[in-house]
Short mmCIF file of C-alpha atoms in Angstrom, two decimals:
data_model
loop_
_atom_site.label_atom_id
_atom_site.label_comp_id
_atom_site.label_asym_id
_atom_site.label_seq_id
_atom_site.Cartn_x
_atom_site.Cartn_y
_atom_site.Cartn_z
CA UNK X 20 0.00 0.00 0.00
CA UNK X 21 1.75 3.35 -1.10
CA UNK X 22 0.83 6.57 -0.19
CA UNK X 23 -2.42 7.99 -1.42
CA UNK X 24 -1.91 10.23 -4.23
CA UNK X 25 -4.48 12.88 -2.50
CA UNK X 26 -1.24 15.27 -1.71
CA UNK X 27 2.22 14.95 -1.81
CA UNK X 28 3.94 12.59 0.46
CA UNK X 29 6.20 15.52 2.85
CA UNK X 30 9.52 13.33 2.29
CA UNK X 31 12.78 14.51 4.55
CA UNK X 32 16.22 13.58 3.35
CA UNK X 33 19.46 13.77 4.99
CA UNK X 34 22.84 12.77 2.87
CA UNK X 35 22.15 15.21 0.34
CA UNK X 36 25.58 15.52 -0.67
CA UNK X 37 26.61 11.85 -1.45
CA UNK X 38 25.85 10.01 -4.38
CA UNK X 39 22.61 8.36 -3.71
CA UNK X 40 21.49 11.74 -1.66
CA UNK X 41 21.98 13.59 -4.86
CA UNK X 42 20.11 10.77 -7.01
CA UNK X 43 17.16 11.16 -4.70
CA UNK X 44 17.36 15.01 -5.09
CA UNK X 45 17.42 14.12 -9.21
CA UNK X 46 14.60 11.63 -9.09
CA UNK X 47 12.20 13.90 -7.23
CA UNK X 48 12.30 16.62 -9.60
CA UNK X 49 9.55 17.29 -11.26
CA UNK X 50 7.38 14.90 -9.31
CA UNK X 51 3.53 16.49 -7.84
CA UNK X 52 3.77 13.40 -5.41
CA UNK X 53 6.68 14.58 -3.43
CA UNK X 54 7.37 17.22 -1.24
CA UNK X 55 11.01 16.89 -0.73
CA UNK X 56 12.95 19.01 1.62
CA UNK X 57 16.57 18.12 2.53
CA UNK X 58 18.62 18.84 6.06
CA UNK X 59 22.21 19.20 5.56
CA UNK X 60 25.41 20.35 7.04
CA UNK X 61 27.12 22.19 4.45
CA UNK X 62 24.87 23.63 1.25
CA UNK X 63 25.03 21.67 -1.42
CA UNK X 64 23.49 22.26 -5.37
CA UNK X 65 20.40 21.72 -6.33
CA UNK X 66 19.27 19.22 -9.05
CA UNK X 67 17.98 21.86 -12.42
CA UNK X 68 14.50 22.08 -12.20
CA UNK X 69 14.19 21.31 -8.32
CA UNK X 70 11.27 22.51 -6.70
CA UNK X 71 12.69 21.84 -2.83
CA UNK X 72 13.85 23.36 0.15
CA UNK X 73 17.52 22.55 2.52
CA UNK X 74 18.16 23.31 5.81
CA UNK X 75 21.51 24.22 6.59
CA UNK X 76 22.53 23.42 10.02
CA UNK X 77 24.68 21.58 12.54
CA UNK X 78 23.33 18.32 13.27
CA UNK X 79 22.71 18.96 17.25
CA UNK X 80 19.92 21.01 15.21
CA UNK X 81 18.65 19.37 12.75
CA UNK X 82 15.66 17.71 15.29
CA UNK X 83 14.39 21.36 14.86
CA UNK X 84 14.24 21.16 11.42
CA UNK X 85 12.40 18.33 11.45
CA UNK X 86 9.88 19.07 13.93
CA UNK X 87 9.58 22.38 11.90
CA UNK X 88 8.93 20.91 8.56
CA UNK X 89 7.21 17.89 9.75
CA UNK X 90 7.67 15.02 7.42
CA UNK X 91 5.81 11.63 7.26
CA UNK X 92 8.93 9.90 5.91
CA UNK X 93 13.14 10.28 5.97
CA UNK X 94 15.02 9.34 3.97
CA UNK X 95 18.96 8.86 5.19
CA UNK X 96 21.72 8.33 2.73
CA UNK X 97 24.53 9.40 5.27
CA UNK X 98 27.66 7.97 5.27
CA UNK X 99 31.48 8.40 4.96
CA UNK X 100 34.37 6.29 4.20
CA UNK X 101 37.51 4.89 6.20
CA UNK X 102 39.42 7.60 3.81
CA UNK X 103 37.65 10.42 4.39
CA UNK X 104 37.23 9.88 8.10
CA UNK X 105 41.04 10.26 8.61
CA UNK X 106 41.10 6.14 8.95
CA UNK X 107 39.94 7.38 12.00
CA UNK X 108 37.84 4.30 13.72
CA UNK X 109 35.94 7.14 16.64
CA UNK X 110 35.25 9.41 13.56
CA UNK X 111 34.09 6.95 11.07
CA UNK X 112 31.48 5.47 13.85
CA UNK X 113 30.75 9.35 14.26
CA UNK X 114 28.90 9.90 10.82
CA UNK X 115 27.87 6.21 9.62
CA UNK X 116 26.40 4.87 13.29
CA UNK X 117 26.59 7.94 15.70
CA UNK X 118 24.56 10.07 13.40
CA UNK X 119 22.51 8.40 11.82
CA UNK X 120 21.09 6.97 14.62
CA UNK X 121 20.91 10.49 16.29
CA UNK X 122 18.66 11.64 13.83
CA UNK X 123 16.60 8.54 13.28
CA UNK X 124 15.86 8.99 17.03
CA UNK X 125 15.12 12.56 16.23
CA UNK X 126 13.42 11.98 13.28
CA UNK X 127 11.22 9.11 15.19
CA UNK X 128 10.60 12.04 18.32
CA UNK X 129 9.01 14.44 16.06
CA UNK X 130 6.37 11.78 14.56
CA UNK X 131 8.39 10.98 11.01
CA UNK X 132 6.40 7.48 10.51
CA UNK X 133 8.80 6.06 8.15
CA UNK X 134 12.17 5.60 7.94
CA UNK X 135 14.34 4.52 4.86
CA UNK X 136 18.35 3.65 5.99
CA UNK X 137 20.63 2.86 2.72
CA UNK X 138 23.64 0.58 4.60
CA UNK X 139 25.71 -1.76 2.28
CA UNK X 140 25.56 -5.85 0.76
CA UNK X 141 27.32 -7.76 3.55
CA UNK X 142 26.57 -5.35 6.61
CA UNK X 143 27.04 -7.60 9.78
CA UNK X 144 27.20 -6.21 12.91
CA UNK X 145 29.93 -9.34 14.00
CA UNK X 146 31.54 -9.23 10.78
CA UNK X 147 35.67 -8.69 10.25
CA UNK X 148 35.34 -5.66 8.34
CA UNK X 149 35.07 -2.60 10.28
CA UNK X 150 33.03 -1.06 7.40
CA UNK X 151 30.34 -3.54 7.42
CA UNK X 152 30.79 -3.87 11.13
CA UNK X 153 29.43 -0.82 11.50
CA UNK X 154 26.43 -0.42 9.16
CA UNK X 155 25.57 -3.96 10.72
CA UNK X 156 25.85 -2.74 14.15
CA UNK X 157 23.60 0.86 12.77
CA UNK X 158 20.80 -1.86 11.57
CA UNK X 159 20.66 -3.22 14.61
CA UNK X 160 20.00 -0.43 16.46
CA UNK X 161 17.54 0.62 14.22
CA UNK X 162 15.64 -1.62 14.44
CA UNK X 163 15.05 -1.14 18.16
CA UNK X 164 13.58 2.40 17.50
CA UNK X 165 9.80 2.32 17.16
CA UNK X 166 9.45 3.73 13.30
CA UNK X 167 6.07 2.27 12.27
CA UNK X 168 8.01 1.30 9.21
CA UNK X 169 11.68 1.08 8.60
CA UNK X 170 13.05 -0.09 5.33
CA UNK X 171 16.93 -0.92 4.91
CA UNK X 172 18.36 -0.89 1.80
CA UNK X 173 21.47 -2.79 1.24
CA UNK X 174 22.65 -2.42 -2.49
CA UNK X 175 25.90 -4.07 -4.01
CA UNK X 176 28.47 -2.38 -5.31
CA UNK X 177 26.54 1.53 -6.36
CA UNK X 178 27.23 3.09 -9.94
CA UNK X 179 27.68 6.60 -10.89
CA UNK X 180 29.73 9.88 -10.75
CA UNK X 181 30.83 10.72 -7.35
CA UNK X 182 31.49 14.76 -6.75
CA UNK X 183 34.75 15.13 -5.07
CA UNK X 184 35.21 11.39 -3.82
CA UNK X 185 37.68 9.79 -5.80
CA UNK X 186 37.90 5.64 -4.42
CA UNK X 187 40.41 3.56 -6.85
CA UNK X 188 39.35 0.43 -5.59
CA UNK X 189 35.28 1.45 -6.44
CA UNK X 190 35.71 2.77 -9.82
CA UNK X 191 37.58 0.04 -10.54
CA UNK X 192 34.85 -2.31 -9.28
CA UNK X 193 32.35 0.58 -11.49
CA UNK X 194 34.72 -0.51 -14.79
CA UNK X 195 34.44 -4.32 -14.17
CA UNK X 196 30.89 -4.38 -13.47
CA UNK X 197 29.35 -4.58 -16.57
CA UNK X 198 31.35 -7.91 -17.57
CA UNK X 199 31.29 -9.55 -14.26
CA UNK X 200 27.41 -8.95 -13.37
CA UNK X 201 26.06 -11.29 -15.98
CA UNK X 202 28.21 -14.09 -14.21
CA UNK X 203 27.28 -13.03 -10.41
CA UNK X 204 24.29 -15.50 -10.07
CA UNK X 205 22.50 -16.67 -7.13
CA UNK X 206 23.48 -16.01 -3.78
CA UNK X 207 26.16 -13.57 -5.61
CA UNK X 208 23.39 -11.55 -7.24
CA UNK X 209 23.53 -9.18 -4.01
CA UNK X 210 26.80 -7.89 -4.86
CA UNK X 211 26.44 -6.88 -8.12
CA UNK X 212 26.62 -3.29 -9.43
CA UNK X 213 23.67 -1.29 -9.41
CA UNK X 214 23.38 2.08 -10.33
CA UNK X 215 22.68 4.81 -7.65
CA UNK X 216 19.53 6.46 -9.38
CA UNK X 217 18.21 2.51 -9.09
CA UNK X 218 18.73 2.76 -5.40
CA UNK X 219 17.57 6.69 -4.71
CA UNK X 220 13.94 5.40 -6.84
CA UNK X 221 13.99 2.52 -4.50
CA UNK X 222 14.14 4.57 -1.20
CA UNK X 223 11.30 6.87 -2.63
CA UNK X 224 9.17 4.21 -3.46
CA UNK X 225 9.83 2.29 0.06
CA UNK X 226 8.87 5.82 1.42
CA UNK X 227 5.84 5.74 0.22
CA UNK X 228 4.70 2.29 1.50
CA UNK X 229 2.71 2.02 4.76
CA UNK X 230 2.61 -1.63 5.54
CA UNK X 231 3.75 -1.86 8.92
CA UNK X 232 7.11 -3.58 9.61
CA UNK X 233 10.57 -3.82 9.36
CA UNK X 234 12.04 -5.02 6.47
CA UNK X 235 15.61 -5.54 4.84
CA UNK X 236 16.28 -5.35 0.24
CA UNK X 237 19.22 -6.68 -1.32
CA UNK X 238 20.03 -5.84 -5.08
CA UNK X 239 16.81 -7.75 -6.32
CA UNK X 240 14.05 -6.34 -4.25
CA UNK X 241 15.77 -2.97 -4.45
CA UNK X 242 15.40 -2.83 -8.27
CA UNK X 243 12.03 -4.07 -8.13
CA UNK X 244 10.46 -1.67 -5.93
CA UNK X 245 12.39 1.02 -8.47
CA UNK X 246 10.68 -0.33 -11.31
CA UNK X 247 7.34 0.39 -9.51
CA UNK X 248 7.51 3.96 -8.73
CA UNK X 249 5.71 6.00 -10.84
CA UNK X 250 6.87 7.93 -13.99
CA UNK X 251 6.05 11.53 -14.37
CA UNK X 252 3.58 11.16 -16.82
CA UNK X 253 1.68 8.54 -15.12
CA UNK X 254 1.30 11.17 -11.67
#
């Protein structure tokens, strides 16, 4: 059951700046269904043809926002890397579990209904990889926050132009992709490549569903709840 199409679903993001943050920024334009408004800490561009607003502000303030705009479902696409966070264990934790679970708490405070995490194939919160440690341990804490629906995304290797994020190791995962997915079959389907406007269509469609719950999507259910959001002309 999506959201009924008798106004526009108020839709919060937070990640605006990343790759799939952006990609949900791209996919909303133009849409009547959406009210999209994102919360960020530094400003970042808007998509052409974006009819949205974003907050600016330090996270210790962004529960105002939200209680301020008052949306019925987030979307969070935060998230750094062990490069970026100075390979830094205490400031990695601080962005991909620390805050996002601040603001899902926030978000859950000022009556956001659902909640829509993107984490990573292979998150495990007792797994050897401090990466996937993490987002496993984020998930589980998640969970335990009282969202009437929380969806969490985990999508395999993502696909597209990164803004000032250069990771060798990624693009050259990006390169190989489109030879190696046709042979990544069965329990390997999860970790194929799949393209970040894929993912950001996903999280707007999951948005939009209000079956009750708490549910996990690999690569497979991810691109089939895409394919099910409505095009422009069908709104």
């Amino acid at each position: 059951m999506s959201e009924p199409l008798s106004g526009p679903m108020r839709l919060a993001l937070v990640g605006a700046t990343g790759l799939i943050g952006r990609s949900v920024m791209e996919q909303c334009v133009g849409r009547g269904d959406v009210r999209l408004t994102a919360i960020s800490r530094r400003e970042a561009p808007l998509p052409k043809g974006a009819r949205m607003e974003m907050f600016v502000a330090e996270p210790e303030k962004w529960g105002e926002v939200i209680e301020a705009i008052r949306p019925s479902a987030m979307i969070c696409a935060l998230g750094s890397t062990w490069k970026k966070s100075g390979r830094d264990e205490g400031a990695f934790r601080a962005v991909d579990h620390d805050l996002v679970l601040a603001t899902a708490r926030a978000a859950q405070e000022h009556g956001v209904k659902r909640f829509v995490a993107i984490s990573s194939v292979g998150a495990d919160p007792h797994g050897k990889s401090l990466y996937l440690k993490v987002k496993g341990e984020t998930e589980r804490e998640l969970r335990k926050i009282k969202f009437e629906r929380l969806d969490v995304l985990r999508p395999g290797l993502l696909l597209g132009k990164r803004q000032n994020d250069t990771r060798p190791a990624e693009k050259l995962g990006a390169l190989a992709s489109p030879v190696l997915n046709p042979f990544m079959l069965g329990s390997l389907h999860k970790y194929r490549g799949i393209k970040a406007e894929v993912v950001a269509r996903a999280a707007i469609a999951f948005a939009r569903r209000k079956a009750r719950g708490r549910f996990v999507h690999e690569n497979e259910a991810i691109m089939k709840m895409a394919a099910s959001l409505p095009e422009l002309a069908e709104l």
